[in-house]
mmCIF file of C-alpha atoms in Angstrom:
data_model
loop_
_atom_site.group_PDB
_atom_site.id
_atom_site.type_symbol
_atom_site.label_atom_id
_atom_site.label_comp_id
_atom_site.label_asym_id
_atom_site.label_seq_id
_atom_site.Cartn_x
_atom_site.Cartn_y
_atom_site.Cartn_z
ATOM 1 C CA MET A 1 0.000 0.000 0.000
ATOM 2 C CA SER A 2 1.416 3.411 -0.935
ATOM 3 C CA ARG A 3 1.599 6.329 1.462
ATOM 4 C CA GLN A 4 -0.649 9.313 0.797
ATOM 5 C CA VAL A 5 0.582 12.935 0.663
ATOM 6 C CA SER A 6 -2.917 14.392 0.574
ATOM 7 C CA LYS A 7 -6.398 13.272 -0.436
ATOM 8 C CA GLY A 8 -5.963 10.315 -2.788
ATOM 9 C CA PHE A 9 -2.450 11.259 -3.979
ATOM 10 C CA PRO A 10 0.041 8.357 -3.758
ATOM 11 C CA VAL A 11 3.674 9.210 -2.933
ATOM 12 C CA ARG A 12 4.911 6.990 -5.781
ATOM 13 C CA HIS A 13 3.454 9.492 -8.288
ATOM 14 C CA LEU A 14 5.394 12.355 -6.733
ATOM 15 C CA LYS A 15 8.626 11.252 -8.469
ATOM 16 C CA THR A 16 6.883 11.285 -11.871
ATOM 17 C CA ILE A 17 5.454 14.748 -11.276
ATOM 18 C CA VAL A 18 8.772 16.142 -9.994
ATOM 19 C CA THR A 19 10.574 14.673 -13.021
ATOM 20 C CA ALA A 20 7.998 16.132 -15.423
ATOM 21 C CA ALA A 21 8.244 19.534 -13.730
ATOM 22 C CA ALA A 22 12.050 19.434 -13.874
ATOM 23 C CA LEU A 23 11.924 18.566 -17.563
ATOM 24 C CA ALA A 24 9.482 21.381 -18.216
ATOM 25 C CA LEU A 25 11.621 23.890 -16.306
ATOM 26 C CA GLY A 26 14.768 22.606 -18.007
ATOM 27 C CA THR A 27 13.102 23.027 -21.366
ATOM 28 C CA ALA A 28 12.183 26.630 -20.632
ATOM 29 C CA ALA A 29 15.722 27.368 -19.449
ATOM 30 C CA PHE A 30 17.295 26.152 -22.687
ATOM 31 C CA GLY A 31 15.752 28.504 -25.256
ATOM 32 C CA GLN A 32 12.360 26.849 -25.405
ATOM 33 C CA GLY A 33 13.819 23.641 -26.873
ATOM 34 C CA ALA A 34 13.897 19.978 -25.970
ATOM 35 C CA GLU A 35 15.931 17.035 -27.270
ATOM 36 C CA VAL A 36 14.050 13.762 -27.575
ATOM 37 C CA ALA A 37 15.111 10.177 -28.275
ATOM 38 C CA LEU A 38 13.230 8.608 -31.156
ATOM 39 C CA GLY A 39 13.859 4.891 -31.400
ATOM 40 C CA GLY A 40 10.969 4.259 -33.783
ATOM 41 C CA LEU A 41 11.770 7.172 -36.098
ATOM 42 C CA ARG A 42 15.249 5.858 -36.834
ATOM 43 C CA GLN A 43 15.673 5.201 -40.549
ATOM 44 C CA ASP A 44 18.319 4.312 -43.121
ATOM 45 C CA PRO A 45 18.126 7.176 -45.660
ATOM 46 C CA GLY A 46 19.772 4.900 -48.231
ATOM 47 C CA LEU A 47 16.658 2.721 -48.536
ATOM 48 C CA PRO A 48 14.456 3.156 -51.624
ATOM 49 C CA VAL A 49 11.728 5.823 -51.481
ATOM 50 C CA GLU A 50 8.293 4.938 -52.871
ATOM 51 C CA VAL A 51 5.696 7.654 -53.552
ATOM 52 C CA THR A 52 2.029 7.092 -54.410
ATOM 53 C CA SER A 53 -0.618 9.760 -54.998
ATOM 54 C CA ASP A 54 -3.733 10.680 -56.958
ATOM 55 C CA ASN A 55 -1.868 13.083 -59.274
ATOM 56 C CA LEU A 56 1.650 13.813 -60.537
ATOM 57 C CA ARG A 57 2.944 17.002 -62.182
ATOM 58 C CA VAL A 58 6.500 17.032 -63.606
ATOM 59 C CA ASP A 59 8.395 20.244 -64.366
ATOM 60 C CA GLN A 60 11.309 19.541 -66.718
ATOM 61 C CA SER A 61 12.608 23.123 -66.438
ATOM 62 C CA ASP A 62 13.565 22.850 -62.760
ATOM 63 C CA GLY A 63 13.766 19.075 -62.420
ATOM 64 C CA SER A 64 10.960 18.726 -59.906
ATOM 65 C CA ALA A 65 7.957 16.465 -59.580
ATOM 66 C CA THR A 66 4.899 17.316 -57.485
ATOM 67 C CA PHE A 67 2.660 14.577 -56.142
ATOM 68 C CA SER A 68 -0.760 15.680 -54.885
ATOM 69 C CA GLY A 69 -3.869 14.126 -53.414
ATOM 70 C CA ASN A 70 -3.542 11.406 -50.755
ATOM 71 C CA VAL A 71 0.245 11.329 -50.991
ATOM 72 C CA LEU A 72 1.996 8.435 -49.273
ATOM 73 C CA VAL A 73 5.792 8.301 -49.095
ATOM 74 C CA SER A 74 7.311 5.033 -47.838
ATOM 75 C CA GLN A 75 10.907 4.322 -46.925
ATOM 76 C CA GLY A 76 11.557 1.143 -44.992
ATOM 77 C CA GLU A 77 9.203 1.141 -41.977
ATOM 78 C CA MET A 78 8.654 4.903 -42.152
ATOM 79 C CA ARG A 79 5.475 6.372 -43.688
ATOM 80 C CA LEU A 80 4.848 10.025 -44.520
ATOM 81 C CA THR A 81 1.444 11.256 -45.641
ATOM 82 C CA ALA A 82 0.586 14.745 -46.900
ATOM 83 C CA GLY A 83 -1.695 16.657 -49.219
ATOM 84 C CA GLU A 84 1.213 17.458 -51.526
ATOM 85 C CA VAL A 85 4.859 16.406 -51.819
ATOM 86 C CA GLU A 86 7.357 18.078 -54.109
ATOM 87 C CA VAL A 87 10.336 15.902 -55.040
ATOM 88 C CA ILE A 88 13.559 17.797 -55.699
ATOM 89 C CA TYR A 89 16.140 15.861 -57.661
ATOM 90 C CA ALA A 90 19.908 16.311 -57.348
ATOM 91 C CA PRO A 91 21.367 18.249 -60.295
ATOM 92 C CA ILE A 92 23.864 15.462 -60.936
ATOM 93 C CA GLY A 93 22.797 11.838 -61.051
ATOM 94 C CA GLY A 94 19.035 12.444 -61.011
ATOM 95 C CA ARG A 95 18.516 10.907 -57.559
ATOM 96 C CA ILE A 96 16.076 12.331 -55.006
ATOM 97 C CA ALA A 97 17.745 15.045 -52.938
ATOM 98 C CA GLU A 98 14.803 16.412 -50.978
ATOM 99 C CA LEU A 99 11.102 15.933 -50.306
ATOM 100 C CA ARG A 100 8.973 18.988 -49.415
ATOM 101 C CA ALA A 101 5.623 18.009 -47.916
ATOM 102 C CA THR A 102 2.693 20.371 -47.260
ATOM 103 C CA GLY A 103 -0.977 20.188 -46.487
ATOM 104 C CA GLY A 104 -1.096 18.327 -43.176
ATOM 105 C CA VAL A 105 1.962 16.116 -42.789
ATOM 106 C CA THR A 106 2.067 12.934 -40.721
ATOM 107 C CA LEU A 107 5.275 10.930 -40.241
ATOM 108 C CA VAL A 108 4.912 7.491 -38.627
ATOM 109 C CA ALA A 109 7.385 4.774 -37.675
ATOM 110 C CA GLY A 110 6.702 2.118 -35.080
ATOM 111 C CA GLU A 111 4.833 3.580 -32.110
ATOM 112 C CA GLU A 112 6.045 7.111 -32.762
ATOM 113 C CA ALA A 113 4.305 9.674 -34.923
ATOM 114 C CA ALA A 114 4.813 13.347 -35.708
ATOM 115 C CA GLU A 115 2.326 15.757 -37.280
ATOM 116 C CA SER A 116 2.899 19.241 -38.693
ATOM 117 C CA GLN A 117 1.739 21.645 -41.375
ATOM 118 C CA GLU A 118 4.920 21.250 -43.444
ATOM 119 C CA ALA A 119 8.038 19.073 -43.582
ATOM 120 C CA VAL A 120 11.300 18.978 -45.540
ATOM 121 C CA TYR A 121 13.186 15.675 -45.735
ATOM 122 C CA THR A 122 16.800 15.946 -46.934
ATOM 123 C CA ILE A 123 17.553 12.396 -48.049
ATOM 124 C CA ASP A 124 21.386 12.369 -47.932
ATOM 125 C CA SER A 125 21.607 13.719 -44.382
ATOM 126 C CA GLY A 126 18.542 11.861 -43.106
ATOM 127 C CA GLU A 127 17.216 15.114 -41.621
ATOM 128 C CA VAL A 128 13.514 15.944 -41.465
ATOM 129 C CA VAL A 129 12.472 19.449 -40.420
ATOM 130 C CA MET A 130 8.789 19.675 -39.477
ATOM 131 C CA THR A 131 7.216 23.105 -38.928
ATOM 132 C CA GLY A 132 3.874 24.542 -37.944
ATOM 133 C CA ASP A 133 1.815 23.148 -35.052
ATOM 134 C CA VAL A 134 4.110 20.168 -34.508
ATOM 135 C CA VAL A 135 2.836 17.301 -32.350
ATOM 136 C CA LEU A 136 5.055 14.319 -31.533
ATOM 137 C CA THR A 137 3.530 11.267 -29.876
ATOM 138 C CA GLN A 138 5.542 8.487 -28.276
ATOM 139 C CA GLY A 139 3.138 5.858 -27.018
ATOM 140 C CA ALA A 140 0.803 7.666 -24.596
ATOM 141 C CA ASN A 141 3.089 10.725 -24.226
ATOM 142 C CA ALA A 142 2.809 13.825 -26.405
ATOM 143 C CA LEU A 143 5.036 16.833 -27.079
ATOM 144 C CA SER A 144 4.158 19.900 -29.122
ATOM 145 C CA SER A 145 6.181 22.819 -30.476
ATOM 146 C CA ASN A 146 6.621 25.083 -33.484
ATOM 147 C CA ARG A 147 9.498 23.106 -35.022
ATOM 148 C CA LEU A 148 10.889 19.568 -34.838
ATOM 149 C CA THR A 149 14.213 18.624 -36.412
ATOM 150 C CA LEU A 150 14.665 14.856 -36.713
ATOM 151 C CA ASP A 151 17.923 13.035 -37.363
ATOM 152 C CA LEU A 152 16.663 9.742 -38.756
ATOM 153 C CA THR A 153 20.107 8.114 -38.852
ATOM 154 C CA GLU A 154 20.681 8.739 -35.116
ATOM 155 C CA GLY A 155 17.054 8.414 -34.020
ATOM 156 C CA THR A 156 17.046 11.783 -32.232
ATOM 157 C CA GLY A 157 15.101 14.993 -32.508
ATOM 158 C CA VAL A 158 15.116 18.554 -31.233
ATOM 159 C CA MET A 159 11.887 20.452 -30.586
ATOM 160 C CA GLU A 160 12.060 24.225 -30.646
ATOM 161 C CA GLY A 161 9.706 27.090 -29.962
ATOM 162 C CA ARG A 162 7.405 26.949 -26.948
ATOM 163 C CA VAL A 163 7.619 23.235 -26.182
ATOM 164 C CA ARG A 164 4.720 21.685 -24.290
ATOM 165 C CA THR A 165 4.861 18.163 -22.868
ATOM 166 C CA VAL A 166 2.150 15.872 -21.546
ATOM 167 C CA PHE A 167 3.444 12.837 -19.629
ATOM 168 C CA GLN A 168 1.145 9.930 -18.858
ATOM 169 C CA THR A 169 1.931 8.624 -15.403
ATOM 170 C CA GLY A 170 0.033 5.383 -15.840
ATOM 171 C CA GLY A 171 -1.009 5.365 -12.149
ATOM 172 C CA ASP A 172 -3.984 3.573 -10.743
#
């Protein structure tokens, strides 16, 4: 049986609340940013990229292709959905250099998911920068901010701009 601090509040939850408060204060002290570990959003950027959509527009003059309508980008276990994705090809070699997603972006891998208004995925570096009303969920926990920069090769991310965190304590 756990000890009670006050009406119905078990002492064992105090550690969780103190830790959450310390994280929140630490976040505010470091320029409104937070670094997060992302085991599920780890990805090998060398894997093939598959894109499906309702429409495709190709612009030969600038070497871009724009997929629109129910866009799904797959790479390994990672899935990105958006209203529109512009594919930027490298000037030499014709390989994909960058994906620019807009129109409600969702990036999912394993039990982790991130949502934003826009995202830019630089393939060679494995970096994804998500901007605009960013929400990152890890299981039952959620973080929100204005910007999330993911390093898919390392499985880490940095949230910037008024970070808000909700921790689920799981208690009884």
